[in-house]
Amino acid sequence: MNPVDELNLVIGFLHKISFSKIICDAGFGVYQNTELKRTFGNDKVYVMQHSDVGSASNKDVLKYNPKLQAGGYVSDRTKIMTIIMKCIEHRYVQLFDYDSFSEFQDDFLSIQTEYNERTNKIKYVHSKPDDCFHSLLYAYTAALLATGKQFPII
């Protein structure tokens, strides 16, 4: 599907549901993100940019940056992905039944950790697309922002 048709499909869907916040990937789809912000407003549509260099403070997972595509968040990629993984592990996030979810399992199962001895840090890598995992990450983040809740400390 071409990007314009895909965007129109998303906008049509969003007009049918009630939402208070949307988180979009800042790294891909600047045109799409701009159109979503134009259509629904900067107070509902935010972008998120992942960083591995302590983008948020040591205790924060997200940091708001008003200059990031007219308002968005910078996340510590490893921290936020670890939180989502732990939320799944501890069943804070409920996934669909296996039959409904099976086509997306590789998006989760292809994610692995890689340890860097020089920096003494881990990072997440993937061998196949991990789009479904990041969709969950963005949806969970939007839900927390919309309700004023914090990421769980796990």
PDB file of C-alpha atoms in Angstrom:
ATOM      1  CA  MET A   1       0.000   0.000   0.000  1.00  0.00           C
ATOM      2  CA  ASN A   2       1.375   3.437  -0.825  1.00  0.00           C
ATOM      3  CA  PRO A   3       2.008   5.865   2.080  1.00  0.00           C
ATOM      4  CA  VAL A   4      -0.844   8.248   1.204  1.00  0.00           C
ATOM      5  CA  ASP A   5      -3.459   5.471   1.042  1.00  0.00           C
ATOM      6  CA  GLU A   6      -2.049   3.970   4.242  1.00  0.00           C
ATOM      7  CA  LEU A   7      -2.280   7.349   5.997  1.00  0.00           C
ATOM      8  CA  ASN A   8      -5.871   7.849   4.811  1.00  0.00           C
ATOM      9  CA  LEU A   9      -6.767   4.392   6.127  1.00  0.00           C
ATOM     10  CA  VAL A  10      -5.264   5.254   9.540  1.00  0.00           C
ATOM     11  CA  ILE A  11      -7.018   8.642   9.657  1.00  0.00           C
ATOM     12  CA  GLY A  12     -10.338   7.010   8.718  1.00  0.00           C
ATOM     13  CA  PHE A  13      -9.911   4.442  11.495  1.00  0.00           C
ATOM     14  CA  LEU A  14      -8.956   7.089  14.075  1.00  0.00           C
ATOM     15  CA  HIS A  15     -12.066   9.131  13.217  1.00  0.00           C
ATOM     16  CA  LYS A  16     -14.156   6.082  14.190  1.00  0.00           C
ATOM     17  CA  ILE A  17     -12.657   5.562  17.645  1.00  0.00           C
ATOM     18  CA  SER A  18     -12.221   7.662  20.759  1.00  0.00           C
ATOM     19  CA  PHE A  19      -8.639   8.406  21.796  1.00  0.00           C
ATOM     20  CA  SER A  20      -6.814  11.044  23.768  1.00  0.00           C
ATOM     21  CA  LYS A  21      -3.175  10.381  22.805  1.00  0.00           C
ATOM     22  CA  ILE A  22      -1.319   8.804  19.897  1.00  0.00           C
ATOM     23  CA  ILE A  23       2.388   8.041  19.889  1.00  0.00           C
ATOM     24  CA  CYS A  24       4.087   7.807  16.480  1.00  0.00           C
ATOM     25  CA  ASP A  25       7.594   6.764  15.508  1.00  0.00           C
ATOM     26  CA  ALA A  26       9.652   9.931  14.968  1.00  0.00           C
ATOM     27  CA  GLY A  27      12.227   8.156  12.837  1.00  0.00           C
ATOM     28  CA  PHE A  28       9.957   7.142  10.004  1.00  0.00           C
ATOM     29  CA  GLY A  29       7.026   8.887   8.406  1.00  0.00           C
ATOM     30  CA  VAL A  30       7.615  12.594   9.033  1.00  0.00           C
ATOM     31  CA  TYR A  31       4.955  13.359   6.406  1.00  0.00           C
ATOM     32  CA  GLN A  32       2.488  10.955   8.031  1.00  0.00           C
ATOM     33  CA  ASN A  33       3.212  12.299  11.527  1.00  0.00           C
ATOM     34  CA  THR A  34       2.766  15.885  10.327  1.00  0.00           C
ATOM     35  CA  GLU A  35      -0.572  15.021   8.696  1.00  0.00           C
ATOM     36  CA  LEU A  36      -1.771  13.220  11.844  1.00  0.00           C
ATOM     37  CA  LYS A  37      -0.836  16.275  13.936  1.00  0.00           C
ATOM     38  CA  ARG A  38      -2.575  18.581  11.437  1.00  0.00           C
ATOM     39  CA  THR A  39      -5.709  16.417  11.420  1.00  0.00           C
ATOM     40  CA  PHE A  40      -6.014  15.660  15.148  1.00  0.00           C
ATOM     41  CA  GLY A  41      -3.890  18.346  16.830  1.00  0.00           C
ATOM     42  CA  ASN A  42      -0.545  18.591  18.579  1.00  0.00           C
ATOM     43  CA  ASP A  43      -2.266  17.953  21.903  1.00  0.00           C
ATOM     44  CA  LYS A  44      -3.285  14.443  20.786  1.00  0.00           C
ATOM     45  CA  VAL A  45      -0.496  13.307  18.473  1.00  0.00           C
ATOM     46  CA  TYR A  46       3.063  12.970  19.753  1.00  0.00           C
ATOM     47  CA  VAL A  47       6.158  11.416  18.261  1.00  0.00           C
ATOM     48  CA  MET A  48       8.681   9.266  20.097  1.00  0.00           C
ATOM     49  CA  GLN A  49      12.336   9.003  19.237  1.00  0.00           C
ATOM     50  CA  HIS A  50      14.423   6.218  20.760  1.00  0.00           C
ATOM     51  CA  SER A  51      17.969   6.852  21.851  1.00  0.00           C
ATOM     52  CA  ASP A  52      20.614   4.649  23.421  1.00  0.00           C
ATOM     53  CA  VAL A  53      22.714   7.401  24.911  1.00  0.00           C
ATOM     54  CA  GLY A  54      20.904   8.251  28.134  1.00  0.00           C
ATOM     55  CA  SER A  55      18.358  10.435  26.363  1.00  0.00           C
ATOM     56  CA  ALA A  56      16.164  10.461  29.401  1.00  0.00           C
ATOM     57  CA  SER A  57      17.764  10.920  32.805  1.00  0.00           C
ATOM     58  CA  ASN A  58      18.935   7.915  34.776  1.00  0.00           C
ATOM     59  CA  LYS A  59      15.563   7.588  36.477  1.00  0.00           C
ATOM     60  CA  ASP A  60      13.309   8.739  33.625  1.00  0.00           C
ATOM     61  CA  VAL A  61      12.242   6.591  30.725  1.00  0.00           C
ATOM     62  CA  LEU A  62      10.818   9.472  28.669  1.00  0.00           C
ATOM     63  CA  LYS A  63      11.738  13.100  28.305  1.00  0.00           C
ATOM     64  CA  TYR A  64       9.442  15.599  26.579  1.00  0.00           C
ATOM     65  CA  ASN A  65      11.043  17.656  23.821  1.00  0.00           C
ATOM     66  CA  PRO A  66       8.805  20.427  22.425  1.00  0.00           C
ATOM     67  CA  LYS A  67      11.106  20.864  19.395  1.00  0.00           C
ATOM     68  CA  LEU A  68      10.836  17.239  18.259  1.00  0.00           C
ATOM     69  CA  GLN A  69       8.400  17.423  15.311  1.00  0.00           C
ATOM     70  CA  ALA A  70       6.216  20.014  17.097  1.00  0.00           C
ATOM     71  CA  GLY A  71       6.172  18.109  20.377  1.00  0.00           C
ATOM     72  CA  GLY A  72       7.350  14.639  21.199  1.00  0.00           C
ATOM     73  CA  TYR A  73       9.229  12.365  23.531  1.00  0.00           C
ATOM     74  CA  VAL A  74      12.744  10.995  23.577  1.00  0.00           C
ATOM     75  CA  SER A  75      13.018   7.599  25.229  1.00  0.00           C
ATOM     76  CA  ASP A  76      15.876   5.561  26.512  1.00  0.00           C
ATOM     77  CA  ARG A  77      15.397   2.687  24.047  1.00  0.00           C
ATOM     78  CA  THR A  78      16.846  -0.069  26.209  1.00  0.00           C
ATOM     79  CA  LYS A  79      14.967   1.015  29.335  1.00  0.00           C
ATOM     80  CA  ILE A  80      11.598   1.357  27.653  1.00  0.00           C
ATOM     81  CA  MET A  81      11.936  -1.928  25.764  1.00  0.00           C
ATOM     82  CA  THR A  82      12.941  -3.704  28.984  1.00  0.00           C
ATOM     83  CA  ILE A  83       9.878  -2.313  30.743  1.00  0.00           C
ATOM     84  CA  ILE A  84       7.574  -3.544  27.970  1.00  0.00           C
ATOM     85  CA  MET A  85       9.241  -6.978  28.004  1.00  0.00           C
ATOM     86  CA  LYS A  86       8.804  -7.178  31.784  1.00  0.00           C
ATOM     87  CA  CYS A  87       5.179  -5.998  31.506  1.00  0.00           C
ATOM     88  CA  ILE A  88       4.513  -8.893  29.125  1.00  0.00           C
ATOM     89  CA  GLU A  89       6.402 -11.338  31.356  1.00  0.00           C
ATOM     90  CA  HIS A  90       4.459 -10.250  34.467  1.00  0.00           C
ATOM     91  CA  ARG A  91       1.187 -10.098  32.502  1.00  0.00           C
ATOM     92  CA  TYR A  92       0.639  -6.365  33.055  1.00  0.00           C
ATOM     93  CA  VAL A  93      -0.031  -6.360  29.316  1.00  0.00           C
ATOM     94  CA  GLN A  94      -2.427  -8.945  28.001  1.00  0.00           C
ATOM     95  CA  LEU A  95      -1.879 -10.194  24.470  1.00  0.00           C
ATOM     96  CA  PHE A  96      -4.473 -11.832  22.241  1.00  0.00           C
ATOM     97  CA  ASP A  97      -5.072 -15.556  22.317  1.00  0.00           C
ATOM     98  CA  TYR A  98      -2.452 -17.536  20.441  1.00  0.00           C
ATOM     99  CA  ASP A  99      -4.563 -18.213  17.325  1.00  0.00           C
ATOM    100  CA  SER A 100      -5.213 -14.485  16.859  1.00  0.00           C
ATOM    101  CA  PHE A 101      -1.670 -13.528  17.749  1.00  0.00           C
ATOM    102  CA  SER A 102       0.414 -16.212  16.036  1.00  0.00           C
ATOM    103  CA  GLU A 103       1.148 -14.193  12.893  1.00  0.00           C
ATOM    104  CA  PHE A 104       2.860 -11.547  15.052  1.00  0.00           C
ATOM    105  CA  GLN A 105       4.874 -13.870  17.299  1.00  0.00           C
ATOM    106  CA  ASP A 106       8.103 -13.448  15.325  1.00  0.00           C
ATOM    107  CA  ASP A 107       7.953  -9.685  15.889  1.00  0.00           C
ATOM    108  CA  PHE A 108       8.460 -10.455  19.581  1.00  0.00           C
ATOM    109  CA  LEU A 109      10.536 -13.617  19.394  1.00  0.00           C
ATOM    110  CA  SER A 110      13.165 -12.135  17.072  1.00  0.00           C
ATOM    111  CA  ILE A 111      14.180  -9.533  19.690  1.00  0.00           C
ATOM    112  CA  GLN A 112      17.321 -10.425  21.610  1.00  0.00           C
ATOM    113  CA  THR A 113      19.729  -8.678  23.939  1.00  0.00           C
ATOM    114  CA  GLU A 114      23.336  -8.004  23.084  1.00  0.00           C
ATOM    115  CA  TYR A 115      25.893  -7.201  25.789  1.00  0.00           C
ATOM    116  CA  ASN A 116      28.691  -4.696  25.170  1.00  0.00           C
ATOM    117  CA  GLU A 117      31.656  -5.410  27.452  1.00  0.00           C
ATOM    118  CA  ARG A 118      33.256  -2.033  26.728  1.00  0.00           C
ATOM    119  CA  THR A 119      30.245  -0.015  27.914  1.00  0.00           C
ATOM    120  CA  ASN A 120      28.922  -2.670  30.312  1.00  0.00           C
ATOM    121  CA  LYS A 121      25.427  -2.216  28.836  1.00  0.00           C
ATOM    122  CA  ILE A 122      22.895  -4.295  26.999  1.00  0.00           C
ATOM    123  CA  LYS A 123      20.947  -3.272  23.942  1.00  0.00           C
ATOM    124  CA  TYR A 124      18.135  -4.900  22.029  1.00  0.00           C
ATOM    125  CA  VAL A 125      18.694  -6.207  18.509  1.00  0.00           C
ATOM    126  CA  HIS A 126      16.348  -8.053  16.178  1.00  0.00           C
ATOM    127  CA  SER A 127      16.841 -10.568  13.398  1.00  0.00           C
ATOM    128  CA  LYS A 128      13.434  -9.993  11.779  1.00  0.00           C
ATOM    129  CA  PRO A 129      10.986  -7.066  11.795  1.00  0.00           C
ATOM    130  CA  ASP A 130       9.795  -6.092  15.280  1.00  0.00           C
ATOM    131  CA  ASP A 131       6.994  -3.739  14.233  1.00  0.00           C
ATOM    132  CA  CYS A 132       4.263  -5.358  16.326  1.00  0.00           C
ATOM    133  CA  PHE A 133       6.388  -5.072  19.470  1.00  0.00           C
ATOM    134  CA  HIS A 134       6.945  -1.361  18.842  1.00  0.00           C
ATOM    135  CA  SER A 135       3.232  -0.865  18.142  1.00  0.00           C
ATOM    136  CA  LEU A 136       2.551  -2.290  21.588  1.00  0.00           C
ATOM    137  CA  LEU A 137       5.271  -0.084  23.074  1.00  0.00           C
ATOM    138  CA  TYR A 138       3.752   3.059  21.504  1.00  0.00           C
ATOM    139  CA  ALA A 139       0.194   2.110  22.493  1.00  0.00           C
ATOM    140  CA  TYR A 140       1.217   1.349  26.084  1.00  0.00           C
ATOM    141  CA  THR A 141       3.135   4.629  26.303  1.00  0.00           C
ATOM    142  CA  ALA A 142       0.165   6.590  24.924  1.00  0.00           C
ATOM    143  CA  ALA A 143      -2.161   4.919  27.457  1.00  0.00           C
ATOM    144  CA  LEU A 144       0.131   5.869  30.332  1.00  0.00           C
ATOM    145  CA  LEU A 145       0.439   9.458  29.117  1.00  0.00           C
ATOM    146  CA  ALA A 146      -3.333   9.744  28.596  1.00  0.00           C
ATOM    147  CA  THR A 147      -4.068   8.498  32.118  1.00  0.00           C
ATOM    148  CA  GLY A 148      -1.218  10.312  33.841  1.00  0.00           C
ATOM    149  CA  LYS A 149       0.297   7.060  35.080  1.00  0.00           C
ATOM    150  CA  GLN A 150       3.983   6.246  35.251  1.00  0.00           C
ATOM    151  CA  PHE A 151       5.865   3.312  33.779  1.00  0.00           C
ATOM    152  CA  PRO A 152       5.972   0.480  36.315  1.00  0.00           C
ATOM    153  CA  ILE A 153       9.231  -0.010  38.145  1.00  0.00           C
ATOM    154  CA  ILE A 154      10.140  -3.606  37.498  1.00  0.00           C
TER     155      ILE A 154
END
